[in-house]
PDB file of C-alpha atoms in Angstrom:
ATOM      1  CA  ALA T   1       0.542 -15.899  11.491  1.00  0.00           C
ATOM      2  CA  GLY T   2      -2.715 -14.055  10.890  1.00  0.00           C
ATOM      3  CA  ALA T   3      -2.186 -12.299   7.547  1.00  0.00           C
ATOM      4  CA  ALA T   4      -5.286 -12.207   5.325  1.00  0.00           C
ATOM      5  CA  ILE T   5      -3.270 -11.637   2.145  1.00  0.00           C
ATOM      6  CA  VAL T   6       0.401 -12.146   1.212  1.00  0.00           C
ATOM      7  CA  ASP T   7       1.746  -9.360  -1.009  1.00  0.00           C
ATOM      8  CA  VAL T   8       4.372 -10.568  -3.489  1.00  0.00           C
ATOM      9  CA  GLY T   9       6.630  -8.117  -5.289  1.00  0.00           C
ATOM     10  CA  ALA T  10       9.685  -8.671  -7.470  1.00  0.00           C
ATOM     11  CA  GLU T  11      10.740  -5.053  -8.042  1.00  0.00           C
ATOM     12  CA  SER T  12      11.782  -2.757  -5.222  1.00  0.00           C
ATOM     13  CA  THR T  13      10.167   0.678  -5.363  1.00  0.00           C
ATOM     14  CA  ARG T  14      11.790   2.074  -2.235  1.00  0.00           C
ATOM     15  CA  PRO T  15      13.525   5.469  -2.601  1.00  0.00           C
ATOM     16  CA  GLY T  16      16.503   5.234  -4.941  1.00  0.00           C
ATOM     17  CA  ALA T  17      15.530   1.840  -6.401  1.00  0.00           C
ATOM     18  CA  LYS T  18      16.164   1.111 -10.085  1.00  0.00           C
ATOM     19  CA  PRO T  19      13.502  -0.375 -12.399  1.00  0.00           C
ATOM     20  CA  VAL T  20      13.468  -4.125 -13.065  1.00  0.00           C
ATOM     21  CA  TRP T  21      12.791  -5.550 -16.544  1.00  0.00           C
ATOM     22  CA  GLU T  22       9.319  -7.105 -16.668  1.00  0.00           C
ATOM     23  CA  GLY T  23      10.709 -10.454 -17.842  1.00  0.00           C
ATOM     24  CA  ASP T  24      12.892 -10.712 -14.732  1.00  0.00           C
ATOM     25  CA  GLU T  25      10.022  -9.560 -12.553  1.00  0.00           C
ATOM     26  CA  ILE T  26       7.781 -12.327 -13.914  1.00  0.00           C
ATOM     27  CA  LYS T  27      10.495 -14.974 -13.458  1.00  0.00           C
ATOM     28  CA  ARG T  28      10.958 -13.952  -9.836  1.00  0.00           C
ATOM     29  CA  ALA T  29       7.316 -13.567  -8.842  1.00  0.00           C
ATOM     30  CA  VAL T  30       5.329 -16.247 -10.676  1.00  0.00           C
ATOM     31  CA  PRO T  31       6.846 -19.383  -9.052  1.00  0.00           C
ATOM     32  CA  VAL T  32       6.272 -17.898  -5.592  1.00  0.00           C
ATOM     33  CA  ILE T  33       2.677 -16.919  -6.399  1.00  0.00           C
ATOM     34  CA  GLU T  34       1.906 -20.356  -7.850  1.00  0.00           C
ATOM     35  CA  ARG T  35       3.169 -22.120  -4.765  1.00  0.00           C
ATOM     36  CA  LEU T  36       1.358 -19.835  -2.341  1.00  0.00           C
ATOM     37  CA  ALA T  37      -1.910 -20.009  -4.297  1.00  0.00           C
ATOM     38  CA  ARG T  38      -1.749 -23.827  -4.472  1.00  0.00           C
ATOM     39  CA  GLY T  39      -1.503 -23.855  -0.682  1.00  0.00           C
ATOM     40  CA  GLY T  40      -4.691 -21.805  -0.365  1.00  0.00           C
ATOM     41  CA  THR T  41      -3.059 -18.452   0.430  1.00  0.00           C
ATOM     42  CA  ALA T  42      -4.683 -15.287  -0.903  1.00  0.00           C
ATOM     43  CA  VAL T  43      -1.997 -13.433  -2.884  1.00  0.00           C
ATOM     44  CA  SER T  44      -1.642  -9.886  -4.184  1.00  0.00           C
ATOM     45  CA  ILE T  45       0.908  -8.848  -6.805  1.00  0.00           C
ATOM     46  CA  ASP T  46       2.886  -5.677  -6.145  1.00  0.00           C
ATOM     47  CA  THR T  47       3.780  -4.401  -9.613  1.00  0.00           C
ATOM     48  CA  ARG T  48       3.558  -1.420 -11.953  1.00  0.00           C
ATOM     49  CA  LYS T  49       3.556  -3.423 -15.206  1.00  0.00           C
ATOM     50  CA  ALA T  50       0.696  -4.841 -17.287  1.00  0.00           C
ATOM     51  CA  ALA T  51       2.598  -7.957 -18.394  1.00  0.00           C
ATOM     52  CA  VAL T  52       3.440  -8.804 -14.792  1.00  0.00           C
ATOM     53  CA  ILE T  53      -0.187  -8.287 -13.721  1.00  0.00           C
ATOM     54  CA  GLU T  54      -1.310 -10.651 -16.467  1.00  0.00           C
ATOM     55  CA  ALA T  55       1.218 -13.353 -15.530  1.00  0.00           C
ATOM     56  CA  ALA T  56       0.641 -13.001 -11.794  1.00  0.00           C
ATOM     57  CA  VAL T  57      -3.152 -13.276 -12.004  1.00  0.00           C
ATOM     58  CA  ALA T  58      -2.781 -16.319 -14.274  1.00  0.00           C
ATOM     59  CA  ALA T  59      -0.535 -17.821 -11.576  1.00  0.00           C
ATOM     60  CA  GLY T  60      -3.171 -17.270  -8.869  1.00  0.00           C
ATOM     61  CA  ALA T  61      -2.853 -13.667  -7.608  1.00  0.00           C
ATOM     62  CA  GLU T  62      -6.235 -12.155  -6.728  1.00  0.00           C
ATOM     63  CA  LEU T  63      -5.380  -8.502  -6.076  1.00  0.00           C
ATOM     64  CA  VAL T  64      -3.192  -5.980  -7.915  1.00  0.00           C
ATOM     65  CA  ASN T  65      -1.201  -3.531  -5.772  1.00  0.00           C
ATOM     66  CA  ASP T  66       0.153  -0.778  -8.040  1.00  0.00           C
ATOM     67  CA  VAL T  67       2.343   1.832  -6.341  1.00  0.00           C
ATOM     68  CA  SER T  68       1.998   4.056  -9.408  1.00  0.00           C
ATOM     69  CA  GLY T  69      -1.811   4.149  -9.244  1.00  0.00           C
ATOM     70  CA  LEU T  70      -1.972   2.641 -12.763  1.00  0.00           C
ATOM     71  CA  THR T  71       0.063   5.516 -14.228  1.00  0.00           C
ATOM     72  CA  TYR T  72       3.385   3.758 -14.973  1.00  0.00           C
ATOM     73  CA  ASP T  73       2.203   1.407 -17.732  1.00  0.00           C
ATOM     74  CA  PRO T  74      -0.512   2.722 -20.091  1.00  0.00           C
ATOM     75  CA  HIS T  75      -1.810  -0.835 -20.586  1.00  0.00           C
ATOM     76  CA  SER T  76      -2.249  -1.706 -16.902  1.00  0.00           C
ATOM     77  CA  ALA T  77      -5.724  -0.212 -16.405  1.00  0.00           C
ATOM     78  CA  GLY T  78      -7.093  -2.083 -19.408  1.00  0.00           C
ATOM     79  CA  VAL T  79      -5.585  -5.365 -18.222  1.00  0.00           C
ATOM     80  CA  VAL T  80      -7.018  -4.932 -14.710  1.00  0.00           C
ATOM     81  CA  ALA T  81     -10.445  -4.101 -16.184  1.00  0.00           C
ATOM     82  CA  ARG T  82     -10.368  -7.171 -18.433  1.00  0.00           C
ATOM     83  CA  LEU T  83      -9.252  -9.500 -15.664  1.00  0.00           C
ATOM     84  CA  GLY T  84     -11.860  -8.126 -13.264  1.00  0.00           C
ATOM     85  CA  CYS T  85      -9.550  -8.230 -10.246  1.00  0.00           C
ATOM     86  CA  PRO T  86      -9.499  -5.647  -7.430  1.00  0.00           C
ATOM     87  CA  VAL T  87      -6.719  -3.060  -7.524  1.00  0.00           C
ATOM     88  CA  VAL T  88      -4.964  -0.813  -5.003  1.00  0.00           C
ATOM     89  CA  LEU T  89      -4.261   2.678  -6.360  1.00  0.00           C
ATOM     90  CA  MET T  90      -1.400   4.232  -4.420  1.00  0.00           C
ATOM     91  CA  HIS T  91      -0.482   7.903  -4.352  1.00  0.00           C
ATOM     92  CA  HIS T  92       3.091   8.859  -5.237  1.00  0.00           C
ATOM     93  CA  GLN T  93       5.027  11.900  -6.361  1.00  0.00           C
ATOM     94  CA  GLY T  94       7.912  11.351  -8.796  1.00  0.00           C
ATOM     95  CA  THR T  95       9.660   8.022  -9.444  1.00  0.00           C
ATOM     96  CA  PRO T  96      11.409   5.696  -6.980  1.00  0.00           C
ATOM     97  CA  GLU T  97      14.779   6.992  -8.187  1.00  0.00           C
ATOM     98  CA  THR T  98      13.935  10.651  -7.474  1.00  0.00           C
ATOM     99  CA  MET T  99      10.772  10.824  -5.329  1.00  0.00           C
ATOM    100  CA  GLN T 100      12.491  11.737  -2.067  1.00  0.00           C
ATOM    101  CA  ALA T 101      14.807  14.370  -3.584  1.00  0.00           C
ATOM    102  CA  ASP T 102      12.557  17.400  -2.969  1.00  0.00           C
ATOM    103  CA  PRO T 103       8.845  16.545  -2.564  1.00  0.00           C
ATOM    104  CA  ARG T 104       6.583  19.598  -2.410  1.00  0.00           C
ATOM    105  CA  TYR T 105       2.926  20.138  -1.517  1.00  0.00           C
ATOM    106  CA  GLY T 106       0.714  23.055  -0.630  1.00  0.00           C
ATOM    107  CA  ASP T 107      -1.525  20.874   1.554  1.00  0.00           C
ATOM    108  CA  ALA T 108      -0.315  17.269   1.459  1.00  0.00           C
ATOM    109  CA  LEU T 109      -3.515  15.657   2.737  1.00  0.00           C
ATOM    110  CA  ILE T 110      -5.838  17.512   0.347  1.00  0.00           C
ATOM    111  CA  GLU T 111      -3.516  16.978  -2.626  1.00  0.00           C
ATOM    112  CA  VAL T 112      -3.268  13.246  -1.921  1.00  0.00           C
ATOM    113  CA  TYR T 113      -7.069  13.087  -1.666  1.00  0.00           C
ATOM    114  CA  ASP T 114      -7.579  14.952  -4.951  1.00  0.00           C
ATOM    115  CA  TRP T 115      -4.960  12.852  -6.769  1.00  0.00           C
ATOM    116  CA  LEU T 116      -6.583   9.615  -5.612  1.00  0.00           C
ATOM    117  CA  ALA T 117     -10.016  10.920  -6.633  1.00  0.00           C
ATOM    118  CA  ALA T 118      -8.657  11.580 -10.122  1.00  0.00           C
ATOM    119  CA  ARG T 119      -7.115   8.104 -10.315  1.00  0.00           C
ATOM    120  CA  ILE T 120     -10.373   6.487  -9.215  1.00  0.00           C
ATOM    121  CA  ALA T 121     -12.166   8.373 -12.013  1.00  0.00           C
ATOM    122  CA  ALA T 122      -9.528   7.280 -14.535  1.00  0.00           C
ATOM    123  CA  ALA T 123      -9.810   3.657 -13.413  1.00  0.00           C
ATOM    124  CA  GLU T 124     -13.594   3.751 -13.741  1.00  0.00           C
ATOM    125  CA  ALA T 125     -13.262   5.292 -17.197  1.00  0.00           C
ATOM    126  CA  ALA T 126     -11.006   2.351 -18.148  1.00  0.00           C
ATOM    127  CA  GLY T 127     -13.755  -0.081 -17.141  1.00  0.00           C
ATOM    128  CA  ILE T 128     -12.746  -0.942 -13.559  1.00  0.00           C
ATOM    129  CA  ALA T 129     -15.751  -1.123 -11.247  1.00  0.00           C
ATOM    130  CA  ARG T 130     -15.561   1.254  -8.282  1.00  0.00           C
ATOM    131  CA  SER T 131     -16.374  -1.695  -6.001  1.00  0.00           C
ATOM    132  CA  ARG T 132     -13.017  -3.217  -7.008  1.00  0.00           C
ATOM    133  CA  ILE T 133     -10.882  -0.145  -6.231  1.00  0.00           C
ATOM    134  CA  LEU T 134      -8.881   0.397  -3.022  1.00  0.00           C
ATOM    135  CA  VAL T 135      -6.755   3.469  -2.265  1.00  0.00           C
ATOM    136  CA  ASP T 136      -3.408   3.885  -0.485  1.00  0.00           C
ATOM    137  CA  PRO T 137      -2.053   7.342   0.488  1.00  0.00           C
ATOM    138  CA  GLY T 138       1.527   6.170  -0.233  1.00  0.00           C
ATOM    139  CA  ILE T 139       3.381   6.943   2.988  1.00  0.00           C
ATOM    140  CA  GLY T 140       7.027   7.600   2.100  1.00  0.00           C
ATOM    141  CA  PHE T 141       6.420   7.784  -1.647  1.00  0.00           C
ATOM    142  CA  GLY T 142       7.415  11.306  -2.596  1.00  0.00           C
ATOM    143  CA  LYS T 143       6.749  12.793   0.831  1.00  0.00           C
ATOM    144  CA  ALA T 144       8.909  14.508   3.441  1.00  0.00           C
ATOM    145  CA  MET T 145       8.266  13.795   7.112  1.00  0.00           C
ATOM    146  CA  THR T 146       5.853  16.701   7.543  1.00  0.00           C
ATOM    147  CA  HIS T 147       3.846  15.472   4.551  1.00  0.00           C
ATOM    148  CA  ASN T 148       3.722  11.918   5.917  1.00  0.00           C
ATOM    149  CA  LEU T 149       2.558  13.131   9.322  1.00  0.00           C
ATOM    150  CA  ALA T 150      -0.156  15.326   7.806  1.00  0.00           C
ATOM    151  CA  VAL T 151      -1.494  12.378   5.828  1.00  0.00           C
ATOM    152  CA  LEU T 152      -1.260   9.936   8.756  1.00  0.00           C
ATOM    153  CA  ASN T 153      -3.073  12.304  11.091  1.00  0.00           C
ATOM    154  CA  GLY T 154      -5.820  12.875   8.521  1.00  0.00           C
ATOM    155  CA  LEU T 155      -6.295   9.344   7.182  1.00  0.00           C
ATOM    156  CA  SER T 156     -10.005   9.316   7.998  1.00  0.00           C
ATOM    157  CA  LEU T 157     -10.599  11.982   5.324  1.00  0.00           C
ATOM    158  CA  LEU T 158      -9.795   9.379   2.665  1.00  0.00           C
ATOM    159  CA  HIS T 159     -12.999   7.481   3.462  1.00  0.00           C
ATOM    160  CA  GLY T 160     -14.725  10.296   1.606  1.00  0.00           C
ATOM    161  CA  LEU T 161     -13.400   8.740  -1.616  1.00  0.00           C
ATOM    162  CA  GLY T 162     -15.834   5.861  -1.163  1.00  0.00           C
ATOM    163  CA  CYS T 163     -13.218   3.117  -1.503  1.00  0.00           C
ATOM    164  CA  PRO T 164     -11.507   0.897   1.100  1.00  0.00           C
ATOM    165  CA  VAL T 165      -8.305   2.473   2.437  1.00  0.00           C
ATOM    166  CA  VAL T 166      -4.964   0.636   2.568  1.00  0.00           C
ATOM    167  CA  LEU T 167      -2.144   1.834   4.828  1.00  0.00           C
ATOM    168  CA  GLY T 168       1.460   0.758   4.302  1.00  0.00           C
ATOM    169  CA  ALA T 169       3.505   2.490   7.014  1.00  0.00           C
ATOM    170  CA  SER T 170       5.410  -0.515   8.375  1.00  0.00           C
ATOM    171  CA  ARG T 171       9.168   0.131   8.876  1.00  0.00           C
ATOM    172  CA  LYS T 172       8.948   3.385   6.902  1.00  0.00           C
ATOM    173  CA  ARG T 173      11.524   6.155   7.173  1.00  0.00           C
ATOM    174  CA  VAL T 174       9.114   8.366   9.133  1.00  0.00           C
ATOM    175  CA  ILE T 175       9.515   6.014  12.114  1.00  0.00           C
ATOM    176  CA  GLY T 176      13.288   6.420  12.121  1.00  0.00           C
ATOM    177  CA  ALA T 177      12.908  10.179  11.783  1.00  0.00           C
ATOM    178  CA  LEU T 178      10.749  10.264  14.916  1.00  0.00           C
ATOM    179  CA  ASP T 179      13.000   7.931  16.910  1.00  0.00           C
ATOM    180  CA  ASN T 180      16.611   9.031  16.784  1.00  0.00           C
ATOM    181  CA  GLU T 181      17.257   7.610  13.292  1.00  0.00           C
ATOM    182  CA  ALA T 182      16.314   4.041  14.279  1.00  0.00           C
ATOM    183  CA  PRO T 183      17.417   1.621  11.510  1.00  0.00           C
ATOM    184  CA  VAL T 184      14.880  -0.460   9.569  1.00  0.00           C
ATOM    185  CA  GLU T 185      15.350  -3.552  11.748  1.00  0.00           C
ATOM    186  CA  LYS T 186      14.517  -1.536  14.884  1.00  0.00           C
ATOM    187  CA  ARG T 187      11.203  -0.004  13.822  1.00  0.00           C
ATOM    188  CA  LEU T 188       8.770  -2.639  15.134  1.00  0.00           C
ATOM    189  CA  GLY T 189       7.330  -0.460  17.895  1.00  0.00           C
ATOM    190  CA  GLY T 190       6.769   2.447  15.538  1.00  0.00           C
ATOM    191  CA  SER T 191       5.257   0.159  12.913  1.00  0.00           C
ATOM    192  CA  VAL T 192       2.728  -1.200  15.409  1.00  0.00           C
ATOM    193  CA  ALA T 193       1.938   2.329  16.608  1.00  0.00           C
ATOM    194  CA  LEU T 194       1.151   3.454  13.054  1.00  0.00           C
ATOM    195  CA  ALA T 195      -0.928   0.323  12.414  1.00  0.00           C
ATOM    196  CA  LEU T 196      -3.059   1.134  15.458  1.00  0.00           C
ATOM    197  CA  LEU T 197      -3.324   4.759  14.334  1.00  0.00           C
ATOM    198  CA  GLY T 198      -4.648   3.505  11.006  1.00  0.00           C
ATOM    199  CA  ALA T 199      -7.080   1.086  12.633  1.00  0.00           C
ATOM    200  CA  ALA T 200      -8.414   3.844  14.894  1.00  0.00           C
ATOM    201  CA  GLN T 201      -9.140   5.925  11.779  1.00  0.00           C
ATOM    202  CA  GLY T 202     -11.015   3.085  10.076  1.00  0.00           C
ATOM    203  CA  VAL T 203      -8.368   1.857   7.635  1.00  0.00           C
ATOM    204  CA  GLN T 204      -9.612  -1.430   6.173  1.00  0.00           C
ATOM    205  CA  LEU T 205      -6.306  -3.031   5.139  1.00  0.00           C
ATOM    206  CA  LEU T 206      -2.880  -2.763   6.787  1.00  0.00           C
ATOM    207  CA  ARG T 207       0.238  -3.703   4.851  1.00  0.00           C
ATOM    208  CA  VAL T 208       2.835  -4.885   7.393  1.00  0.00           C
ATOM    209  CA  HIS T 209       6.063  -6.844   7.736  1.00  0.00           C
ATOM    210  CA  ASP T 210       5.729  -8.013  11.335  1.00  0.00           C
ATOM    211  CA  VAL T 211       2.491  -9.977  11.155  1.00  0.00           C
ATOM    212  CA  PRO T 212       2.175 -11.748  14.558  1.00  0.00           C
ATOM    213  CA  GLU T 213       3.058  -8.612  16.535  1.00  0.00           C
ATOM    214  CA  THR T 214       0.639  -6.438  14.563  1.00  0.00           C
ATOM    215  CA  VAL T 215      -2.174  -9.000  14.748  1.00  0.00           C
ATOM    216  CA  GLN T 216      -1.746  -9.259  18.523  1.00  0.00           C
ATOM    217  CA  ALA T 217      -1.763  -5.464  18.915  1.00  0.00           C
ATOM    218  CA  LEU T 218      -4.948  -5.221  16.828  1.00  0.00           C
ATOM    219  CA  ARG T 219      -6.663  -7.978  18.829  1.00  0.00           C
ATOM    220  CA  VAL T 220      -5.890  -6.198  22.098  1.00  0.00           C
ATOM    221  CA  TRP T 221      -6.937  -2.817  20.681  1.00  0.00           C
ATOM    222  CA  ARG T 222     -10.172  -4.271  19.307  1.00  0.00           C
ATOM    223  CA  GLY T 223     -10.925  -6.129  22.543  1.00  0.00           C
ATOM    224  CA  MET T 224     -10.469  -2.976  24.609  1.00  0.00           C
ATOM    225  CA  ARG T 225     -12.612  -0.947  22.225  1.00  0.00           C
ATOM    226  CA  ASP T 226     -15.395  -3.548  22.077  1.00  0.00           C
ATOM    227  CA  GLN T 227     -15.464  -3.783  25.872  1.00  0.00           C
ATOM    228  CA  ALA T 228     -15.707  -0.026  26.152  1.00  0.00           C
ATOM    229  CA  LEU T 229     -18.651   0.002  23.746  1.00  0.00           C
ATOM    230  CA  THR T 230     -20.516  -2.866  25.449  1.00  0.00           C
ATOM    231  CA  PRO T 231     -23.590  -1.579  27.301  1.00  0.00           C
ATOM    232  CA  ARG T 232     -23.447  -2.151  31.036  1.00  0.00           C
ATOM    233  CA  GLY T 233     -26.335  -4.242  32.374  1.00  0.00           C
TER     234      GLY T 233
END
């Protein structure tokens, strides 16, 4: 449907979610990754655990997407460095069980930036090449609505980190908060709006649920922009 990468995860990290034992996570994820990879699909593994990273990459995953920014498992950074695969470092505050209880920031955008800068430095110190690091501001991960909006409106600042930026805002709670408490299944319009906001600020990778709709919106947005930038003869 137009997705460049399929992100496979076997542990929910949405607010209130409980941890999953790594053995169960591997059993759930590996067969799916193997089948997708055999069919020629580029796959990323969404996990916080070193053992799962190891098993997933062996099964054919090519990118690690860690919502903890390699902080949850002390062995993860070393495994990623050894395997030589690219990794997404995502900002968060707290744990999935508690992160939305009472998130606090002085300046959300600057604090997210500084935290990601520190995680990039830690990843490099562990032997991960900067060219293999991507960053994600973690919309909805330990952030109230005002924090999410501050980060979304200032996404372009994150390019100063020198790494590709990933945005995962699809179907997030912030959309419901801005639209009369719309439930998850009725957040397509808001998801597309945030994807276009990210694209307009130069985000390199969009993590979405509704692929065909988002791809179409991006094609139209890009076509309009390219036409506007075409010199008139």
